[in-house]
PDB file of C-alpha atoms in Angstrom:
ATOM      1  CA  MET A  27       7.765  18.334  -8.501  1.00 52.00           C
ATOM      2  CA  GLN A  28       9.501  17.413  -5.252  1.00 59.00           C
ATOM      3  CA  GLY A  29      13.175  16.450  -5.254  1.00 61.00           C
ATOM      4  CA  ASP A  30      12.563  12.752  -4.672  1.00 83.00           C
ATOM      5  CA  ASP A  31       9.930  12.655  -7.406  1.00 90.00           C
ATOM      6  CA  ALA A  32      12.228  14.468  -9.819  1.00 93.00           C
ATOM      7  CA  GLU A  33      14.972  11.923  -9.151  1.00 95.00           C
ATOM      8  CA  LEU A  34      12.581   9.000  -9.642  1.00 95.00           C
ATOM      9  CA  THR A  35      11.233  10.500 -12.851  1.00 95.00           C
ATOM     10  CA  ALA A  36      14.767  10.907 -14.185  1.00 96.00           C
ATOM     11  CA  ALA A  37      15.670   7.358 -13.149  1.00 97.00           C
ATOM     12  CA  VAL A  38      12.597   5.918 -14.869  1.00 97.00           C
ATOM     13  CA  ARG A  39      13.403   7.733 -18.095  1.00 96.00           C
ATOM     14  CA  ALA A  40      17.039   6.613 -17.977  1.00 97.00           C
ATOM     15  CA  ALA A  41      15.934   3.039 -17.295  1.00 97.00           C
ATOM     16  CA  GLN A  42      13.664   3.211 -20.331  1.00 96.00           C
ATOM     17  CA  GLY A  43      16.780   3.953 -22.326  1.00 95.00           C
ATOM     18  CA  GLY A  44      18.478   0.801 -21.083  1.00 95.00           C
ATOM     19  CA  ASP A  45      20.417   2.187 -18.096  1.00 96.00           C
ATOM     20  CA  GLU A  46      20.634  -0.761 -15.684  1.00 95.00           C
ATOM     21  CA  THR A  47      21.933   1.406 -12.842  1.00 96.00           C
ATOM     22  CA  ALA A  48      18.908   3.660 -13.228  1.00 97.00           C
ATOM     23  CA  PHE A  49      16.575   0.661 -13.153  1.00 97.00           C
ATOM     24  CA  ARG A  50      18.177  -0.471  -9.887  1.00 96.00           C
ATOM     25  CA  THR A  51      17.511   3.012  -8.511  1.00 96.00           C
ATOM     26  CA  VAL A  52      13.876   2.755  -9.561  1.00 97.00           C
ATOM     27  CA  TYR A  53      13.608  -0.661  -7.935  1.00 97.00           C
ATOM     28  CA  ARG A  54      15.195   0.438  -4.641  1.00 95.00           C
ATOM     29  CA  THR A  55      12.927   3.483  -4.505  1.00 95.00           C
ATOM     30  CA  VAL A  56       9.609   1.850  -5.343  1.00 95.00           C
ATOM     31  CA  HIS A  57       9.925  -1.777  -4.236  1.00 94.00           C
ATOM     32  CA  PRO A  58       9.570  -1.303  -0.433  1.00 90.00           C
ATOM     33  CA  ARG A  59       6.271   0.532  -0.837  1.00 89.00           C
ATOM     34  CA  LEU A  60       5.053  -1.839  -3.520  1.00 92.00           C
ATOM     35  CA  LEU A  61       5.851  -4.839  -1.331  1.00 91.00           C
ATOM     36  CA  GLY A  62       3.836  -3.296   1.494  1.00 87.00           C
ATOM     37  CA  TYR A  63       0.843  -3.023  -0.824  1.00 90.00           C
ATOM     38  CA  VAL A  64       1.230  -6.600  -2.087  1.00 91.00           C
ATOM     39  CA  ARG A  65       1.374  -7.841   1.509  1.00 88.00           C
ATOM     40  CA  THR A  66      -1.975  -6.177   2.094  1.00 85.00           C
ATOM     41  CA  LEU A  67      -3.426  -8.309  -0.694  1.00 87.00           C
ATOM     42  CA  VAL A  68      -1.746 -11.720  -0.414  1.00 88.00           C
ATOM     43  CA  GLY A  69      -0.011 -11.840   2.978  1.00 83.00           C
ATOM     44  CA  ASP A  70       3.626 -12.371   3.924  1.00 82.00           C
ATOM     45  CA  ALA A  71       4.110 -15.885   2.575  1.00 83.00           C
ATOM     46  CA  GLU A  72       3.521 -14.998  -1.080  1.00 88.00           C
ATOM     47  CA  ALA A  73       4.265 -11.278  -1.145  1.00 90.00           C
ATOM     48  CA  GLU A  74       7.850 -11.571  -2.357  1.00 94.00           C
ATOM     49  CA  ASP A  75       6.891 -13.953  -5.174  1.00 94.00           C
ATOM     50  CA  VAL A  76       4.014 -11.761  -6.324  1.00 95.00           C
ATOM     51  CA  ALA A  77       6.156  -8.637  -6.159  1.00 95.00           C
ATOM     52  CA  SER A  78       8.845 -10.384  -8.208  1.00 96.00           C
ATOM     53  CA  GLU A  79       6.268 -11.258 -10.867  1.00 96.00           C
ATOM     54  CA  ALA A  80       5.145  -7.647 -10.881  1.00 97.00           C
ATOM     55  CA  TRP A  81       8.698  -6.403 -11.392  1.00 97.00           C
ATOM     56  CA  LEU A  82       9.229  -8.806 -14.264  1.00 96.00           C
ATOM     57  CA  GLN A  83       6.221  -7.271 -15.990  1.00 96.00           C
ATOM     58  CA  ILE A  84       7.341  -3.748 -15.081  1.00 97.00           C
ATOM     59  CA  ALA A  85      10.760  -4.394 -16.646  1.00 96.00           C
ATOM     60  CA  ARG A  86       9.175  -5.963 -19.723  1.00 96.00           C
ATOM     61  CA  ASP A  87       6.678  -3.149 -20.321  1.00 96.00           C
ATOM     62  CA  LEU A  88       8.774  -0.203 -19.117  1.00 97.00           C
ATOM     63  CA  GLU A  89       9.473   1.128 -22.605  1.00 95.00           C
ATOM     64  CA  ARG A  90       5.749   1.650 -23.150  1.00 94.00           C
ATOM     65  CA  PHE A  91       5.264   3.642 -19.932  1.00 96.00           C
ATOM     66  CA  THR A  92       4.785   7.411 -20.175  1.00 95.00           C
ATOM     67  CA  GLY A  93       4.590   9.855 -17.296  1.00 94.00           C
ATOM     68  CA  ASP A  94       6.291  11.147 -14.184  1.00 94.00           C
ATOM     69  CA  ALA A  95       7.149   9.576 -10.826  1.00 94.00           C
ATOM     70  CA  ASP A  96       3.599   9.670  -9.479  1.00 92.00           C
ATOM     71  CA  ARG A  97       2.220   8.058 -12.621  1.00 94.00           C
ATOM     72  CA  PHE A  98       4.924   5.414 -12.429  1.00 97.00           C
ATOM     73  CA  ARG A  99       4.012   4.520  -8.845  1.00 96.00           C
ATOM     74  CA  GLY A 100       0.373   4.192  -9.865  1.00 96.00           C
ATOM     75  CA  TRP A 101       1.274   2.137 -12.933  1.00 97.00           C
ATOM     76  CA  ALA A 102       3.500  -0.179 -10.889  1.00 97.00           C
ATOM     77  CA  ALA A 103       0.831  -0.550  -8.206  1.00 96.00           C
ATOM     78  CA  ARG A 104      -1.765  -1.473 -10.835  1.00 96.00           C
ATOM     79  CA  ILE A 105       0.533  -4.175 -12.221  1.00 97.00           C
ATOM     80  CA  ALA A 106       1.223  -5.496  -8.724  1.00 96.00           C
ATOM     81  CA  ARG A 107      -2.485  -5.534  -7.926  1.00 95.00           C
ATOM     82  CA  ASN A 108      -3.281  -7.526 -11.059  1.00 94.00           C
ATOM     83  CA  ARG A 109      -0.603 -10.098 -10.222  1.00 94.00           C
ATOM     84  CA  ALA A 110      -1.875 -10.294  -6.633  1.00 92.00           C
ATOM     85  CA  LEU A 111      -5.484 -10.752  -7.742  1.00 91.00           C
ATOM     86  CA  ASP A 112      -4.384 -13.622  -9.980  1.00 89.00           C
ATOM     87  CA  HIS A 113      -2.922 -15.330  -6.910  1.00 87.00           C
ATOM     88  CA  ILE A 114      -6.015 -14.602  -4.843  1.00 83.00           C
ATOM     89  CA  ARG A 115      -8.265 -16.118  -7.495  1.00 85.00           C
ATOM     90  CA  MET A 116      -6.147 -19.260  -7.571  1.00 80.00           C
ATOM     91  CA  ARG A 117      -6.102 -19.512  -3.780  1.00 73.00           C
ATOM     92  CA  GLY A 118      -9.684 -18.446  -3.242  1.00 66.00           C
ATOM     93  CA  ARG A 119      -9.314 -15.959  -0.390  1.00 58.00           C
ATOM     94  CA  ARG A 120      -7.306 -13.113   1.069  1.00 52.00           C
ATOM     95  CA  PRO A 121      -5.095 -14.115   4.033  1.00 50.00           C
ATOM     96  CA  ALA A 122      -4.210 -12.245   7.173  1.00 44.00           C
ATOM     97  CA  ILE A 123      -0.976 -10.251   7.175  1.00 46.00           C
ATOM     98  CA  GLY A 124       1.946 -10.584   9.565  1.00 42.00           C
ATOM     99  CA  GLY A 125       3.283  -7.734  11.608  1.00 39.00           C
ATOM    100  CA  ASP A 126       6.449  -6.735   9.715  1.00 41.00           C
ATOM    101  CA  ASP A 127       6.126  -3.138   8.546  1.00 40.00           C
ATOM    102  CA  SER A 128       9.779  -2.483   7.786  1.00 44.00           C
ATOM    103  CA  GLU A 129       8.852  -1.362   4.284  1.00 43.00           C
ATOM    104  CA  LEU A 130       6.969   1.593   5.731  1.00 41.00           C
ATOM    105  CA  ALA A 131      10.286   3.328   6.413  1.00 42.00           C
ATOM    106  CA  GLY A 132      10.426   4.287   2.758  1.00 43.00           C
ATOM    107  CA  ARG A 133       6.902   5.640   2.438  1.00 42.00           C
ATOM    108  CA  ALA A 134       6.103   9.014   0.975  1.00 43.00           C
ATOM    109  CA  GLY A 135       6.931  11.937   3.224  1.00 40.00           C
ATOM    110  CA  ASP A 136       4.057  14.217   2.220  1.00 41.00           C
ATOM    111  CA  ALA A 137       2.401  15.690   5.296  1.00 37.00           C
ATOM    112  CA  ASP A 138      -1.150  14.929   4.158  1.00 46.00           C
ATOM    113  CA  THR A 139      -3.898  13.704   6.458  1.00 47.00           C
ATOM    114  CA  ALA A 140      -3.337  10.044   5.627  1.00 47.00           C
ATOM    115  CA  GLY A 141       0.411  10.187   6.199  1.00 48.00           C
ATOM    116  CA  GLU A 142       0.094  11.995   9.506  1.00 50.00           C
ATOM    117  CA  ALA A 143      -2.596   9.585  10.643  1.00 48.00           C
ATOM    118  CA  LEU A 144      -0.542   6.470  10.026  1.00 53.00           C
ATOM    119  CA  GLU A 145       2.459   8.044  11.737  1.00 54.00           C
ATOM    120  CA  ALA A 146       0.282   8.419  14.823  1.00 48.00           C
ATOM    121  CA  LEU A 147       0.114   4.624  15.060  1.00 45.00           C
ATOM    122  CA  GLY A 148       3.904   4.423  15.177  1.00 46.00           C
ATOM    123  CA  THR A 149       4.185   0.678  15.903  1.00 41.00           C
ATOM    124  CA  GLY A 150       5.661  -2.444  14.371  1.00 44.00           C
ATOM    125  CA  ARG A 151       2.149  -3.852  13.985  1.00 63.00           C
ATOM    126  CA  THR A 152       0.762  -1.371  11.511  1.00 72.00           C
ATOM    127  CA  LEU A 153       0.272  -3.853   8.684  1.00 71.00           C
ATOM    128  CA  ALA A 154      -1.214  -6.398  11.071  1.00 74.00           C
ATOM    129  CA  LEU A 155      -3.814  -3.800  12.018  1.00 79.00           C
ATOM    130  CA  ILE A 156      -4.425  -2.837   8.402  1.00 83.00           C
ATOM    131  CA  ALA A 157      -5.021  -6.525   7.673  1.00 79.00           C
ATOM    132  CA  GLN A 158      -8.092  -6.404   9.911  1.00 84.00           C
ATOM    133  CA  LEU A 159      -9.779  -3.803   7.708  1.00 89.00           C
ATOM    134  CA  PRO A 160     -12.183  -4.673   4.888  1.00 91.00           C
ATOM    135  CA  GLN A 161     -10.169  -5.076   1.718  1.00 88.00           C
ATOM    136  CA  ASP A 162     -11.374  -1.848   0.085  1.00 91.00           C
ATOM    137  CA  GLN A 163     -10.332   0.153   3.142  1.00 92.00           C
ATOM    138  CA  ALA A 164      -7.014  -1.664   3.514  1.00 91.00           C
ATOM    139  CA  GLU A 165      -6.091  -1.054  -0.116  1.00 91.00           C
ATOM    140  CA  ALA A 166      -7.108   2.601   0.027  1.00 92.00           C
ATOM    141  CA  VAL A 167      -5.028   3.223   3.163  1.00 89.00           C
ATOM    142  CA  VAL A 168      -1.944   1.438   1.825  1.00 89.00           C
ATOM    143  CA  LEU A 169      -2.102   3.048  -1.611  1.00 91.00           C
ATOM    144  CA  ARG A 170      -2.501   6.512  -0.088  1.00 88.00           C
ATOM    145  CA  VAL A 171       0.015   6.163   2.744  1.00 81.00           C
ATOM    146  CA  VAL A 172       2.531   3.447   1.888  1.00 79.00           C
ATOM    147  CA  VAL A 173       2.696   3.743  -1.897  1.00 87.00           C
ATOM    148  CA  GLY A 174       2.216   7.497  -1.694  1.00 86.00           C
ATOM    149  CA  LEU A 175      -0.525   7.952  -4.305  1.00 92.00           C
ATOM    150  CA  ASP A 176      -3.039  10.764  -4.303  1.00 91.00           C
ATOM    151  CA  ALA A 177      -6.738   9.886  -4.363  1.00 91.00           C
ATOM    152  CA  LYS A 178      -6.989  10.204  -8.151  1.00 93.00           C
ATOM    153  CA  SER A 179      -4.028   7.878  -8.803  1.00 93.00           C
ATOM    154  CA  ALA A 180      -5.209   5.383  -6.194  1.00 94.00           C
ATOM    155  CA  ALA A 181      -8.654   5.427  -7.802  1.00 94.00           C
ATOM    156  CA  GLY A 182      -7.034   4.560 -11.128  1.00 94.00           C
ATOM    157  CA  VAL A 183      -5.348   1.529  -9.571  1.00 94.00           C
ATOM    158  CA  LEU A 184      -8.559   0.322  -7.950  1.00 93.00           C
ATOM    159  CA  GLY A 185     -10.925   1.198 -10.797  1.00 92.00           C
ATOM    160  CA  LYS A 186     -13.013   3.441  -8.533  1.00 93.00           C
ATOM    161  CA  ARG A 187     -13.922   7.106  -8.246  1.00 94.00           C
ATOM    162  CA  PRO A 188     -11.530   9.317  -6.225  1.00 93.00           C
ATOM    163  CA  GLY A 189     -14.346  10.137  -3.824  1.00 94.00           C
ATOM    164  CA  ALA A 190     -14.895   6.447  -3.110  1.00 94.00           C
ATOM    165  CA  VAL A 191     -11.169   6.004  -2.384  1.00 93.00           C
ATOM    166  CA  ARG A 192     -11.167   9.005  -0.042  1.00 93.00           C
ATOM    167  CA  THR A 193     -14.168   7.579   1.791  1.00 94.00           C
ATOM    168  CA  ALA A 194     -12.600   4.122   2.098  1.00 93.00           C
ATOM    169  CA  ALA A 195      -9.310   5.580   3.351  1.00 91.00           C
ATOM    170  CA  HIS A 196     -11.158   7.813   5.814  1.00 90.00           C
ATOM    171  CA  ARG A 197     -13.127   4.884   7.209  1.00 92.00           C
ATOM    172  CA  GLY A 198     -10.040   2.686   7.287  1.00 90.00           C
ATOM    173  CA  LEU A 199      -8.010   5.210   9.251  1.00 87.00           C
ATOM    174  CA  ARG A 200     -10.885   5.757  11.669  1.00 87.00           C
ATOM    175  CA  ARG A 201     -11.103   1.990  12.182  1.00 87.00           C
ATOM    176  CA  LEU A 202      -7.344   1.810  12.752  1.00 83.00           C
ATOM    177  CA  ALA A 203      -7.729   4.403  15.496  1.00 79.00           C
ATOM    178  CA  GLU A 204     -10.402   2.234  17.110  1.00 82.00           C
ATOM    179  CA  LEU A 205      -8.177  -0.861  16.872  1.00 79.00           C
ATOM    180  CA  VAL A 206      -5.285   0.949  18.524  1.00 72.00           C
ATOM    181  CA  THR A 207      -7.565   2.244  21.280  1.00 74.00           C
ATOM    182  CA  SER A 208      -8.937  -1.247  21.939  1.00 74.00           C
ATOM    183  CA  GLY A 209      -5.506  -2.888  21.741  1.00 66.00           C
ATOM    184  CA  GLY A 210      -6.465  -4.906  18.660  1.00 60.00           C
ATOM    185  CA  GLY A 211      -3.726  -7.216  17.401  1.00 51.00           C
ATOM    186  CA  SER A 212      -3.010  -9.390  14.401  1.00 42.00           C
ATOM    187  CA  THR A 213      -5.538 -11.826  13.011  1.00 42.00           C
ATOM    188  CA  PRO A 214      -5.299 -15.620  12.914  1.00 38.00           C
ATOM    189  CA  ALA A 215      -3.719 -16.727   9.643  1.00 37.00           C
ATOM    190  CA  ASP A 216      -6.741 -18.768   8.556  1.00 37.00           C
ATOM    191  CA  ALA A 217      -9.273 -15.983   9.004  1.00 38.00           C
ATOM    192  CA  THR A 218     -11.047 -14.587   5.978  1.00 36.00           C
ATOM    193  CA  PRO A 219     -11.899 -10.857   5.838  1.00 38.00           C
ATOM    194  CA  GLY A 220     -15.442 -11.411   7.043  1.00 35.00           C
ATOM    195  CA  GLN A 221     -14.308 -13.601   9.947  1.00 35.00           C
ATOM    196  CA  ARG A 222     -11.484 -11.482  11.321  1.00 38.00           C
ATOM    197  CA  GLN A 223     -11.541 -10.583  14.994  1.00 36.00           C
ATOM    198  CA  SER A 224      -8.914  -8.572  16.831  1.00 35.00           C
ATOM    199  CA  HIS A 225      -6.933  -9.901  19.773  1.00 36.00           C
ATOM    200  CA  THR A 226      -4.079  -8.608  21.880  1.00 33.00           C
ATOM    201  CA  GLY A 227      -0.789 -10.473  22.144  1.00 33.00           C
ATOM    202  CA  ALA A 228       2.345  -9.937  24.164  1.00 29.00           C
ATOM    203  CA  GLY A 229       3.420  -7.248  21.728  1.00 32.00           C
ATOM    204  CA  GLY A 230       0.044  -5.470  21.750  1.00 34.00           C
ATOM    205  CA  VAL A 231      -0.253  -1.840  20.748  1.00 32.00           C
ATOM    206  CA  ASN A 232      -0.324   0.869  23.385  1.00 37.00           C
ATOM    207  CA  ALA A 233      -3.023   3.497  22.960  1.00 34.00           C
ATOM    208  CA  SER A 234      -0.965   6.678  23.228  1.00 36.00           C
ATOM    209  CA  ALA A 235      -1.727  10.358  22.831  1.00 35.00           C
ATOM    210  CA  GLY A 236      -1.204   9.912  19.101  1.00 38.00           C
ATOM    211  CA  VAL A 237      -4.490   8.047  18.905  1.00 34.00           C
ATOM    212  CA  THR A 238      -6.429  11.147  19.885  1.00 37.00           C
ATOM    213  CA  GLN A 239      -4.749  13.058  17.079  1.00 41.00           C
ATOM    214  CA  LEU A 240      -5.422  10.209  14.649  1.00 38.00           C
ATOM    215  CA  ARG A 241      -9.116  10.100  15.442  1.00 38.00           C
ATOM    216  CA  ALA A 242      -9.398  13.863  15.059  1.00 41.00           C
ATOM    217  CA  ARG A 243      -7.583  13.892  11.735  1.00 39.00           C
ATOM    218  CA  THR A 244      -9.771  11.175  10.258  1.00 38.00           C
ATOM    219  CA  GLN A 245     -12.754  13.470  10.625  1.00 39.00           C
ATOM    220  CA  LYS A 246     -11.306  15.687   7.875  1.00 42.00           C
ATOM    221  CA  ASP A 247     -11.775  15.096   4.171  1.00 40.00           C
ATOM    222  CA  MET A 248      -8.738  13.337   2.763  1.00 49.00           C
TER     223      MET A 248
END
């Protein structure tokens, strides 16, 4: 177990015993990544509210959780996804996402294919680009890269087979490379997933040498 995971595991267990300081540590560690995932599902306007609802449930059910740091991230992501889907059902569609990716600063540091690929984008418009992907691809990319789950844990969150998650993440990252190459930008706020079209704004993405590396890496099995 890596150092960061060991610390999170210890904090979760202490929080289960009623240690409020430990729970704050858990929150500070997991919340930025979880918020990034929620934004993928519901957009900027409602992300904070949905994430807050998720944390209320996490705090309420924490005593019943069993497992290590990776299992906790998957468990928290599953709760957040359920809360987000409730909002989506009430609203009737998935919105476009804004361009703030500040939460990505706290993503997992594992040097796997997905992590390296997203780093190749290296822009403040990463989530805006992810928003242009089909929902299954967007969720797979964010769960793998932002939340830091492996394919098996991400599959548990999504209720799919690990192979299907790997395929969706692979296709999503390949599409992100194409969007960067074409200068694709954020999507109009009223666009549904099937209607999204890319456009380039004043802050458009530059297609750098990192794109070549990204496209090559997405050819490998994740």
